[in-house]
Coordinates of C-alpha atoms in Angstrom, one line a residue:
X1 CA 33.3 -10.4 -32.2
X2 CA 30.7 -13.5 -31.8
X3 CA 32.4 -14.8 -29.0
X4 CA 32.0 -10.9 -27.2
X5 CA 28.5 -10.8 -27.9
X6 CA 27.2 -14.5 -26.9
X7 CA 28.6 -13.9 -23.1
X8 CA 25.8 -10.0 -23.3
X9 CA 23.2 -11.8 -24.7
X10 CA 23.5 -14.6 -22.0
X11 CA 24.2 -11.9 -19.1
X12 CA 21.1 -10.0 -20.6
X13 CA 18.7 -13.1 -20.4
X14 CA 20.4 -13.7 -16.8
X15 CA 19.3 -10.0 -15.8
X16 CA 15.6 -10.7 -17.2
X17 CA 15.2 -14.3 -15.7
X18 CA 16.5 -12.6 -12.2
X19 CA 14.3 -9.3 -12.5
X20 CA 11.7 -11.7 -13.1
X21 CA 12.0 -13.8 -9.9
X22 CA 12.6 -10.7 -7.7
X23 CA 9.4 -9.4 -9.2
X24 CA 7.2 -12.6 -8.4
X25 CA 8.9 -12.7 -4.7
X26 CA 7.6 -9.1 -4.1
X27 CA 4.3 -9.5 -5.8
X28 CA 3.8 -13.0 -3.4
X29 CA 5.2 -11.2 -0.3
X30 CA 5.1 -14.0 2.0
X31 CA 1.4 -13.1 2.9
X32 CA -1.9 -14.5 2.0
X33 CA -4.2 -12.6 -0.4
X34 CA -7.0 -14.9 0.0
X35 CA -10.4 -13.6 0.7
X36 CA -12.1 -15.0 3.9
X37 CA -15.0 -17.7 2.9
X38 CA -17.6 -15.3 5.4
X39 CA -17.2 -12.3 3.4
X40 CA -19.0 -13.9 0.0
X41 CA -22.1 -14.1 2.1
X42 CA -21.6 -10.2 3.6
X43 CA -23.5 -7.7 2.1
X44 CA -21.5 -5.0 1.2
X45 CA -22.5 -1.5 2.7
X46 CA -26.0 -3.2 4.2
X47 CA -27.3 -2.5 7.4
X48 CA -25.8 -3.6 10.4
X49 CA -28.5 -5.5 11.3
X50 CA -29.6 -7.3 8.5
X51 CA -26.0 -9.3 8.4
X52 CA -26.0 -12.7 8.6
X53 CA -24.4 -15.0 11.5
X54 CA -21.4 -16.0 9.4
X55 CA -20.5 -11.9 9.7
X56 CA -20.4 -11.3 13.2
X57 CA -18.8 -12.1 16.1
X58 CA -20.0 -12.1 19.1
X59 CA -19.1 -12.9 23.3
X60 CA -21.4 -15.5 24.2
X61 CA -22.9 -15.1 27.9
X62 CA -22.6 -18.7 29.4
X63 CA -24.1 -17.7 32.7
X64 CA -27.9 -16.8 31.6
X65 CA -30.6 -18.3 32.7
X66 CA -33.4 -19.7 30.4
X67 CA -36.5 -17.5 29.6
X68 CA -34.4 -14.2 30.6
X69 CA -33.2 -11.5 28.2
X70 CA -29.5 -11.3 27.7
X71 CA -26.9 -8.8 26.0
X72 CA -24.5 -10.3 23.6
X73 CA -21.6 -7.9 22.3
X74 CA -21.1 -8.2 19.0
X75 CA -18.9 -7.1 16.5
X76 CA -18.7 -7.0 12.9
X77 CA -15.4 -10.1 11.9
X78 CA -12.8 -8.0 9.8
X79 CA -13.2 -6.9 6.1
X80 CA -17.1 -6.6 6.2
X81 CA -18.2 -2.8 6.5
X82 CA -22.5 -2.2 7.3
X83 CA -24.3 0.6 8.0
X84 CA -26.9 1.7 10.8
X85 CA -30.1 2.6 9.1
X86 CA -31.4 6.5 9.3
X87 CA -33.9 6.0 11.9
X88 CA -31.2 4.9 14.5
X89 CA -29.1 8.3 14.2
X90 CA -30.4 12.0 13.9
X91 CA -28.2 14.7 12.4
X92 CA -28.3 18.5 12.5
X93 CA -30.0 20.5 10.3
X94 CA -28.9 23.4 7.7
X95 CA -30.6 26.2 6.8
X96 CA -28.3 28.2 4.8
X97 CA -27.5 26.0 1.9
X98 CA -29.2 25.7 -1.2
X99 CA -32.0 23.0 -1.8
X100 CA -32.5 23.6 -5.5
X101 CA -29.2 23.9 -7.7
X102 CA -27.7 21.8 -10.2
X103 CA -26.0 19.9 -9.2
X104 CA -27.3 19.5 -5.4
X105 CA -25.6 20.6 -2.4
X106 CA -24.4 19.0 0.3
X107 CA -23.6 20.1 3.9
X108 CA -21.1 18.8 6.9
X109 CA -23.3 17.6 10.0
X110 CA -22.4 16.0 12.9
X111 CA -25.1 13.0 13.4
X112 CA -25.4 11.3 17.3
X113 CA -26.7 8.0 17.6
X114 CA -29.9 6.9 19.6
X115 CA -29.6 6.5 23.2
X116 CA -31.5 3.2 22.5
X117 CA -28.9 1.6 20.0
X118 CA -26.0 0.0 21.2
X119 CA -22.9 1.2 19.4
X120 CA -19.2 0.0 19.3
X121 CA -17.8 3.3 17.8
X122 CA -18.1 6.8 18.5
X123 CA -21.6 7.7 19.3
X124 CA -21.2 11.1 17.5
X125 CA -19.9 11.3 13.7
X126 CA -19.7 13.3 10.9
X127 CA -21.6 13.0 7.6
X128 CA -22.6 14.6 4.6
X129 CA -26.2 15.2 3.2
X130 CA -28.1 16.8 1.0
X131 CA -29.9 20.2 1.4
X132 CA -33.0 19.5 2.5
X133 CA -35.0 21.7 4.4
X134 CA -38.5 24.1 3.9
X135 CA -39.3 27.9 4.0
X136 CA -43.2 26.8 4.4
X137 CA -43.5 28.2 1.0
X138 CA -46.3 25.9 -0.5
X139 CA -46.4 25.1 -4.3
X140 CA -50.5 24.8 -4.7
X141 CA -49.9 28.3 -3.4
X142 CA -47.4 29.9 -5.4
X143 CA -49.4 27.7 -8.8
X144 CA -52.7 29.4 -7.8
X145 CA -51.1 32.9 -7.5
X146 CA -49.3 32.6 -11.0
X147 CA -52.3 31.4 -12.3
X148 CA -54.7 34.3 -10.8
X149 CA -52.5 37.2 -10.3
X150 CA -49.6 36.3 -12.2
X151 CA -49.5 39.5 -14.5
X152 CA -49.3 41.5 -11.3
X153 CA -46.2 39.2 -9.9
X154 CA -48.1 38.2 -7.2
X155 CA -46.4 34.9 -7.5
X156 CA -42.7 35.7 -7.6
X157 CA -43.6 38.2 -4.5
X158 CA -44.9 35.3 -2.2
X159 CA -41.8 32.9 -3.4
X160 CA -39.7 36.1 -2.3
X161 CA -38.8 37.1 -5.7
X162 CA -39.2 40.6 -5.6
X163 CA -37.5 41.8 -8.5
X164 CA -38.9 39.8 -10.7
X165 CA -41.8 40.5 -9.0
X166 CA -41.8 44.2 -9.8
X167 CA -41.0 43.5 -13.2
X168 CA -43.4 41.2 -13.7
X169 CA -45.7 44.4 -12.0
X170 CA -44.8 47.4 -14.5
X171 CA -44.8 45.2 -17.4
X172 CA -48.4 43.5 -16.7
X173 CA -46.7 40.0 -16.8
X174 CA -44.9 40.7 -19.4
X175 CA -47.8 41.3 -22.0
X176 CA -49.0 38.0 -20.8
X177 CA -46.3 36.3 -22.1
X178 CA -43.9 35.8 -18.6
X179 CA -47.2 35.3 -16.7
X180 CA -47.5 31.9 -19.1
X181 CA -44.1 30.8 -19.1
X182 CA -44.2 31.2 -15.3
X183 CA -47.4 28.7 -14.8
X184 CA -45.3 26.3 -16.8
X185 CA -42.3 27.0 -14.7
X186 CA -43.5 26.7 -11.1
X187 CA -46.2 24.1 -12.1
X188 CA -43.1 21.8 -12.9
X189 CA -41.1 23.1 -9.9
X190 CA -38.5 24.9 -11.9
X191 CA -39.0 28.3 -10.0
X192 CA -38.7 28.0 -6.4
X193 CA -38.1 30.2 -3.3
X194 CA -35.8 32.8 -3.5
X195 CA -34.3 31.5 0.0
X196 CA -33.3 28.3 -1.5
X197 CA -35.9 26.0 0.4
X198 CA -38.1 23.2 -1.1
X199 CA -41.7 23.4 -1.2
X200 CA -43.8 21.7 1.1

């Protein structure tokens, strides 16, 4: 019986010392996981033109002649990813999402790039922002109505409220009471317009 169990345990310890090895060949794969040197000194996710030399690579134009602009293409070297800063791309506007919920919304737009920046991708992309656009409702406005006029509604009327507007109407503000609780809520920019727009 010992002599039938030595020859498993050894054929066992075999199987781990070989499951083992296959493991560490896959895991090594033949290919190098080592990290280029340039990318410790890339920014992550920084502008495009803020990257250092060591990032980049660019054609150099042998032919120029000193004292006269010339165009180098450049490209960023592989593994480093930047970004082109707002001003250099202009995106469409929405004006049927929501600008105030919780949490915020955002919305698909296709942005174009400037015809002054050079790119090396497509010039048109997609991206995804935040609501952010205006009714022209002002809040000094709307604070000053809920302040004056407030027991009459006149406040939830010009944010386009007109529900509570006529409630606010027939039940004089709510004996005073929802004409206070409405200062407090539009003067922190709680209550908005009923359209879903920010103030201006």
């Amino acid at each position: 019986m010992a002599g039938g169990v030595l020859p498993l345990r050894g054929l066992r310890a075999l199987c781990r010392v070989l499951l083992f090895l296959s493991q560490f060949c896959i895991l090594s794969g033949g290919e190098s996981t080592e990290i280029p040197p340039y990318v410790m000194k890339c920014p992550s996710n920084g502008l495009c033109s803020r990257l250092p030399a060591d990032c980049i690579d660019c054609t150099t134009n042998f032919s120029c002649t000193y004292g006269k602009p010339v165009t180098f293409d450049c490209a960023v070297k592989p593994s480093v990813t930047c970004v082109l800063p707002e001003t250099d791309y202009e995106c469409t506007n929405s004006t049927s999402c929501m600008t105030v919920s919780c949490p915020r919304q955002r919305y698909p737009a296709n942005c174009t790039v400037r015809d002054h920046v050079h790119c090396l991708g497509n010039r048109t992309f997609p991206k995804m922002l935040y609501c952010n656009w205006t009714g022209g409702y002002k809040w000094s406005t709307a604070l000053a109505l809920s302040i004056t006029l407030g027991g009459f509604g006149a406040d939830r009327f010009y944010l386009g409220q007109w529900r509570e507007g006529l409630g606010k109407l027939f039940s004089f503000g709510g004996l005073g009471i929802w004409t206070l609780i409405d200062v407090l809520l539009i003067g922190v920019g709680y209550v908005g317009p009923a359209d879903g727009s920010l103030y201006i």
